[in-house]
PDB file of C-alpha atoms in Angstrom:
ATOM      1  CA  ILE V 135      -4.379 -42.469 -21.775  1.00  0.00           C
ATOM      2  CA  VAL V 136      -2.738 -42.245 -19.030  1.00  0.00           C
ATOM      3  CA  LYS V 137      -1.827 -38.338 -17.564  1.00  0.00           C
ATOM      4  CA  LEU V 138       1.139 -38.120 -15.731  1.00  0.00           C
ATOM      5  CA  SER V 139       1.202 -35.833 -12.558  1.00  0.00           C
ATOM      6  CA  ILE V 140       4.336 -35.004 -10.511  1.00  0.00           C
ATOM      7  CA  ILE V 141       4.830 -32.851  -7.568  1.00  0.00           C
ATOM      8  CA  SER V 142       8.076 -30.911  -7.796  1.00  0.00           C
ATOM      9  CA  LEU V 143       9.855 -28.179  -6.396  1.00  0.00           C
ATOM     10  CA  ILE V 144       9.889 -24.962  -8.221  1.00  0.00           C
ATOM     11  CA  ASN V 145      11.769 -21.783  -8.686  1.00  0.00           C
ATOM     12  CA  LYS V 146      12.638 -19.522 -11.179  1.00  0.00           C
ATOM     13  CA  GLU V 147      13.869 -21.452 -13.475  1.00  0.00           C
ATOM     14  CA  LYS V 148       9.040 -22.860 -13.728  1.00  0.00           C
ATOM     15  CA  LEU V 149       8.436 -18.992 -13.721  1.00  0.00           C
ATOM     16  CA  SER V 150       6.937 -19.233 -17.518  1.00  0.00           C
ATOM     17  CA  SER V 151       5.377 -22.617 -16.119  1.00  0.00           C
ATOM     18  CA  ILE V 152       3.904 -19.991 -13.147  1.00  0.00           C
ATOM     19  CA  ILE V 153       3.353 -16.903 -15.780  1.00  0.00           C
ATOM     20  CA  LYS V 154       1.304 -19.277 -17.900  1.00  0.00           C
ATOM     21  CA  PHE V 155      -1.233 -20.427 -14.653  1.00  0.00           C
ATOM     22  CA  MET V 156      -1.504 -17.361 -13.348  1.00  0.00           C
ATOM     23  CA  ASN V 157      -2.715 -15.689 -17.838  1.00  0.00           C
ATOM     24  CA  ASP V 158      -4.378 -19.379 -17.554  1.00  0.00           C
ATOM     25  CA  ASN V 159      -6.354 -19.262 -13.919  1.00  0.00           C
ATOM     26  CA  SER V 160      -6.419 -14.755 -13.886  1.00  0.00           C
ATOM     27  CA  ASP V 161     -10.188 -14.468 -12.499  1.00  0.00           C
ATOM     28  CA  GLU V 162      -9.161 -16.720  -9.392  1.00  0.00           C
ATOM     29  CA  TYR V 163      -5.736 -15.998  -9.502  1.00  0.00           C
ATOM     30  CA  ASN V 164      -6.951 -11.847  -9.236  1.00  0.00           C
ATOM     31  CA  TYR V 165      -7.497 -12.226  -5.088  1.00  0.00           C
ATOM     32  CA  PHE V 166      -3.910 -13.319  -4.236  1.00  0.00           C
ATOM     33  CA  LYS V 167      -2.831 -10.428  -6.999  1.00  0.00           C
ATOM     34  CA  LYS V 168      -4.908  -7.889  -4.841  1.00  0.00           C
ATOM     35  CA  ILE V 169      -3.161  -8.873  -1.513  1.00  0.00           C
ATOM     36  CA  GLY V 170       0.141  -8.402  -2.487  1.00  0.00           C
ATOM     37  CA  TRP V 171       1.843 -12.071  -5.004  1.00  0.00           C
ATOM     38  CA  ASN V 172       1.792 -10.500  -8.479  1.00  0.00           C
ATOM     39  CA  LEU V 173       4.508 -11.531 -10.552  1.00  0.00           C
ATOM     40  CA  LYS V 174       7.194  -9.280  -9.627  1.00  0.00           C
ATOM     41  CA  ASN V 175       6.561 -10.556  -5.696  1.00  0.00           C
ATOM     42  CA  ILE V 176       6.753 -14.214  -6.549  1.00  0.00           C
ATOM     43  CA  GLU V 177      10.441 -13.480  -8.538  1.00  0.00           C
ATOM     44  CA  SER V 178      11.204 -11.824  -5.534  1.00  0.00           C
ATOM     45  CA  GLN V 179      10.583 -14.391  -3.431  1.00  0.00           C
ATOM     46  CA  PHE V 180      12.029 -17.423  -5.316  1.00  0.00           C
ATOM     47  CA  ASN V 181      15.214 -14.898  -4.872  1.00  0.00           C
ATOM     48  CA  LYS V 182      14.993 -15.445  -1.257  1.00  0.00           C
ATOM     49  CA  VAL V 183      17.019 -18.212   0.362  1.00  0.00           C
ATOM     50  CA  ASN V 184      14.549 -19.271   2.100  1.00  0.00           C
ATOM     51  CA  ASN V 185      12.189 -20.264  -0.885  1.00  0.00           C
ATOM     52  CA  TYR V 186       9.530 -23.048  -0.511  1.00  0.00           C
ATOM     53  CA  SER V 187       7.385 -24.010  -3.941  1.00  0.00           C
ATOM     54  CA  ILE V 188       6.292 -26.969  -5.000  1.00  0.00           C
ATOM     55  CA  GLY V 189       3.917 -26.848  -8.375  1.00  0.00           C
ATOM     56  CA  TYR V 190       1.564 -29.803  -8.929  1.00  0.00           C
ATOM     57  CA  PHE V 191       2.135 -30.868 -12.609  1.00  0.00           C
ATOM     58  CA  LYS V 192      -0.436 -32.373 -14.891  1.00  0.00           C
ATOM     59  CA  ALA V 193       0.924 -33.079 -18.632  1.00  0.00           C
ATOM     60  CA  ASN V 194       3.786 -30.877 -17.741  1.00  0.00           C
ATOM     61  CA  HIS V 195       1.111 -28.159 -16.642  1.00  0.00           C
ATOM     62  CA  LEU V 196       0.977 -26.535 -13.296  1.00  0.00           C
ATOM     63  CA  VAL V 197      -1.922 -27.090 -11.874  1.00  0.00           C
ATOM     64  CA  GLY V 198      -1.181 -26.930  -8.318  1.00  0.00           C
ATOM     65  CA  LEU V 199       0.903 -24.203  -6.410  1.00  0.00           C
ATOM     66  CA  LEU V 200       2.093 -24.023  -3.166  1.00  0.00           C
ATOM     67  CA  ILE V 201       4.617 -21.541  -2.223  1.00  0.00           C
ATOM     68  CA  GLY V 202       6.049 -20.532   1.130  1.00  0.00           C
ATOM     69  CA  ASP V 203       9.354 -19.942   3.546  1.00  0.00           C
ATOM     70  CA  ALA V 204      11.353 -22.571   5.039  1.00  0.00           C
ATOM     71  CA  ILE V 205      12.142 -20.867   8.802  1.00  0.00           C
ATOM     72  CA  LYS V 206      15.178 -23.010  10.498  1.00  0.00           C
ATOM     73  CA  ASN V 207      13.260 -23.699  13.987  1.00  0.00           C
ATOM     74  CA  GLU V 208      15.184 -25.321  17.205  1.00  0.00           C
ATOM     75  CA  LYS V 209      15.428 -28.789  15.559  1.00  0.00           C
ATOM     76  CA  ASP V 210      13.816 -28.880  12.065  1.00  0.00           C
ATOM     77  CA  TYR V 211      12.462 -26.101  10.308  1.00  0.00           C
ATOM     78  CA  ASP V 212       8.747 -24.589   9.896  1.00  0.00           C
ATOM     79  CA  LEU V 213       6.986 -23.495   6.577  1.00  0.00           C
ATOM     80  CA  GLU V 214       5.366 -20.183   6.837  1.00  0.00           C
ATOM     81  CA  LEU V 215       2.813 -20.578   3.691  1.00  0.00           C
ATOM     82  CA  HIS V 216       1.799 -17.856   1.369  1.00  0.00           C
ATOM     83  CA  ILE V 217      -0.126 -19.209  -1.857  1.00  0.00           C
ATOM     84  CA  LEU V 218      -2.513 -22.571  -2.012  1.00  0.00           C
ATOM     85  CA  PHE V 219      -3.703 -22.163  -5.596  1.00  0.00           C
ATOM     86  CA  VAL V 220      -5.037 -25.202  -7.830  1.00  0.00           C
ATOM     87  CA  SER V 221      -6.762 -24.494 -11.027  1.00  0.00           C
ATOM     88  CA  LYS V 222     -10.376 -24.153 -10.968  1.00  0.00           C
ATOM     89  CA  GLU V 223     -10.845 -26.854 -13.337  1.00  0.00           C
ATOM     90  CA  GLN V 224      -8.811 -29.126 -11.846  1.00  0.00           C
ATOM     91  CA  ARG V 225     -10.650 -28.139  -7.863  1.00  0.00           C
ATOM     92  CA  ARG V 226     -11.602 -31.112  -5.838  1.00  0.00           C
ATOM     93  CA  LYS V 227      -9.010 -33.591  -7.008  1.00  0.00           C
ATOM     94  CA  GLN V 228      -7.547 -33.699  -3.962  1.00  0.00           C
ATOM     95  CA  ILE V 229      -4.063 -31.454  -4.982  1.00  0.00           C
ATOM     96  CA  ALA V 230      -4.284 -29.110  -2.531  1.00  0.00           C
ATOM     97  CA  THR V 231      -4.167 -32.417   0.323  1.00  0.00           C
ATOM     98  CA  LYS V 232      -1.860 -33.493  -1.949  1.00  0.00           C
ATOM     99  CA  LEU V 233       0.991 -30.826  -1.873  1.00  0.00           C
ATOM    100  CA  LEU V 234       0.417 -30.599   1.681  1.00  0.00           C
ATOM    101  CA  ASN V 235       1.413 -33.801   2.098  1.00  0.00           C
ATOM    102  CA  TYR V 236       4.442 -33.236   0.512  1.00  0.00           C
ATOM    103  CA  ILE V 237       5.561 -30.924   2.771  1.00  0.00           C
ATOM    104  CA  GLU V 238       5.155 -33.857   5.672  1.00  0.00           C
ATOM    105  CA  THR V 239       6.838 -36.482   3.590  1.00  0.00           C
ATOM    106  CA  ASN V 240       9.567 -35.062   1.834  1.00  0.00           C
ATOM    107  CA  THR V 241      13.325 -34.122   2.589  1.00  0.00           C
ATOM    108  CA  ILE V 242      13.277 -30.944   4.467  1.00  0.00           C
ATOM    109  CA  LYS V 243      11.731 -32.362   8.534  1.00  0.00           C
ATOM    110  CA  PHE V 244       8.717 -29.979   8.894  1.00  0.00           C
ATOM    111  CA  SER V 245       7.069 -29.680  11.983  1.00  0.00           C
ATOM    112  CA  GLN V 246       4.857 -27.253  11.946  1.00  0.00           C
ATOM    113  CA  ILE V 247       2.602 -25.410   8.873  1.00  0.00           C
ATOM    114  CA  PHE V 248       1.531 -21.617   9.478  1.00  0.00           C
ATOM    115  CA  ILE V 249      -0.441 -19.642   7.349  1.00  0.00           C
ATOM    116  CA  GLU V 250      -2.501 -16.971   7.645  1.00  0.00           C
ATOM    117  CA  VAL V 251      -6.229 -16.998   5.458  1.00  0.00           C
ATOM    118  CA  ALA V 252      -8.497 -13.586   4.916  1.00  0.00           C
ATOM    119  CA  GLU V 253     -11.284 -14.299   7.135  1.00  0.00           C
ATOM    120  CA  ASP V 254     -13.665 -13.755   4.883  1.00  0.00           C
ATOM    121  CA  ASN V 255     -12.332 -16.847   3.315  1.00  0.00           C
ATOM    122  CA  LEU V 256     -14.724 -18.962   4.008  1.00  0.00           C
ATOM    123  CA  ASP V 257     -13.623 -21.835   1.421  1.00  0.00           C
ATOM    124  CA  ALA V 258      -9.775 -21.616   2.186  1.00  0.00           C
ATOM    125  CA  ILE V 259     -10.696 -21.421   5.987  1.00  0.00           C
ATOM    126  CA  SER V 260     -13.228 -25.442   5.999  1.00  0.00           C
ATOM    127  CA  PHE V 261     -10.043 -26.569   3.728  1.00  0.00           C
ATOM    128  CA  TYR V 262      -7.386 -26.139   6.297  1.00  0.00           C
ATOM    129  CA  GLN V 263      -9.551 -27.224   9.289  1.00  0.00           C
ATOM    130  CA  LYS V 264     -10.506 -30.134   6.954  1.00  0.00           C
ATOM    131  CA  ASN V 265      -6.236 -30.878   7.092  1.00  0.00           C
ATOM    132  CA  ASN V 266      -6.123 -30.673  10.836  1.00  0.00           C
ATOM    133  CA  PHE V 267      -4.940 -27.252  10.922  1.00  0.00           C
ATOM    134  CA  VAL V 268      -5.557 -25.867  13.961  1.00  0.00           C
ATOM    135  CA  PHE V 269      -6.650 -21.584  14.672  1.00  0.00           C
ATOM    136  CA  LEU V 270      -3.788 -20.333  16.502  1.00  0.00           C
ATOM    137  CA  ASN V 271      -4.497 -16.082  16.567  1.00  0.00           C
ATOM    138  CA  PHE V 272      -6.370 -13.230  14.283  1.00  0.00           C
ATOM    139  CA  ARG V 273      -4.339 -10.642  13.413  1.00  0.00           C
ATOM    140  CA  HIS V 274      -6.365  -7.463  12.809  1.00  0.00           C
ATOM    141  CA  ASN V 275      -6.624  -5.167   9.876  1.00  0.00           C
ATOM    142  CA  TYR V 276      -4.249  -7.589   8.020  1.00  0.00           C
ATOM    143  CA  TYR V 277      -4.908  -7.793   4.307  1.00  0.00           C
ATOM    144  CA  ARG V 278      -6.655  -4.280   2.658  1.00  0.00           C
ATOM    145  CA  TYR V 279      -8.558  -4.528  -0.660  1.00  0.00           C
ATOM    146  CA  ASN V 280     -11.296  -3.623  -1.711  1.00  0.00           C
ATOM    147  CA  ASP V 281     -10.919  -0.232  -0.221  1.00  0.00           C
ATOM    148  CA  LYS V 282     -11.628  -2.419   3.096  1.00  0.00           C
ATOM    149  CA  ASN V 283      -9.397  -3.939   5.798  1.00  0.00           C
ATOM    150  CA  ILE V 284     -10.098  -7.793   6.452  1.00  0.00           C
ATOM    151  CA  HIS V 285      -8.335  -9.835   9.220  1.00  0.00           C
ATOM    152  CA  ALA V 286      -6.505 -12.578   9.046  1.00  0.00           C
ATOM    153  CA  LYS V 287      -7.392 -15.536  10.937  1.00  0.00           C
ATOM    154  CA  CYS V 288      -3.695 -17.234  11.759  1.00  0.00           C
ATOM    155  CA  PHE V 289      -3.877 -21.788  11.321  1.00  0.00           C
ATOM    156  CA  ILE V 290      -1.196 -23.968  13.022  1.00  0.00           C
ATOM    157  CA  LYS V 291      -0.524 -27.165  12.151  1.00  0.00           C
ATOM    158  CA  LYS V 292       2.058 -29.656  13.814  1.00  0.00           C
ATOM    159  CA  ILE V 293       3.345 -32.145  11.797  1.00  0.00           C
ATOM    160  CA  ASN V 294       4.989 -35.547  13.453  1.00  0.00           C
ATOM    161  CA  HIS V 295       7.520 -37.293  12.528  1.00  0.00           C
ATOM    162  CA  GLU V 296       7.515 -40.473  14.970  1.00  0.00           C
TER     163      GLU V 296
END
């Protein structure tokens, strides 16, 4: 049986897929809830004019999620990436990389991607570095969870359209 995989834009019409995705991955997704990405905040994100969110679907099931903002710059757009999350059983299958690659080749012309990562999230930092993100700066005490302040490491990836 061939399982069809597809990347598509996500908005509030796909909220039921997101709820199921969050519930199916509640242990791992809890991290994002702790830093402010509960269902209410995701719904608010989808109501924003500049929401740019995509999902990776396998056999009509959401297995990877990217949530961000498209921000107009001088000639193109920047993407401020808020969440990039792949369900645990689908990791190490290049899904997050495919979502990033989709951003670079889709109809909106992004010239750079920004991401902030908690400095203790070493797996994410390693992933972004492998995907050509470059360290930009620190945001001190940017995150707060488990009664601790955590610095954010800010990364940028420039996209060359030549």
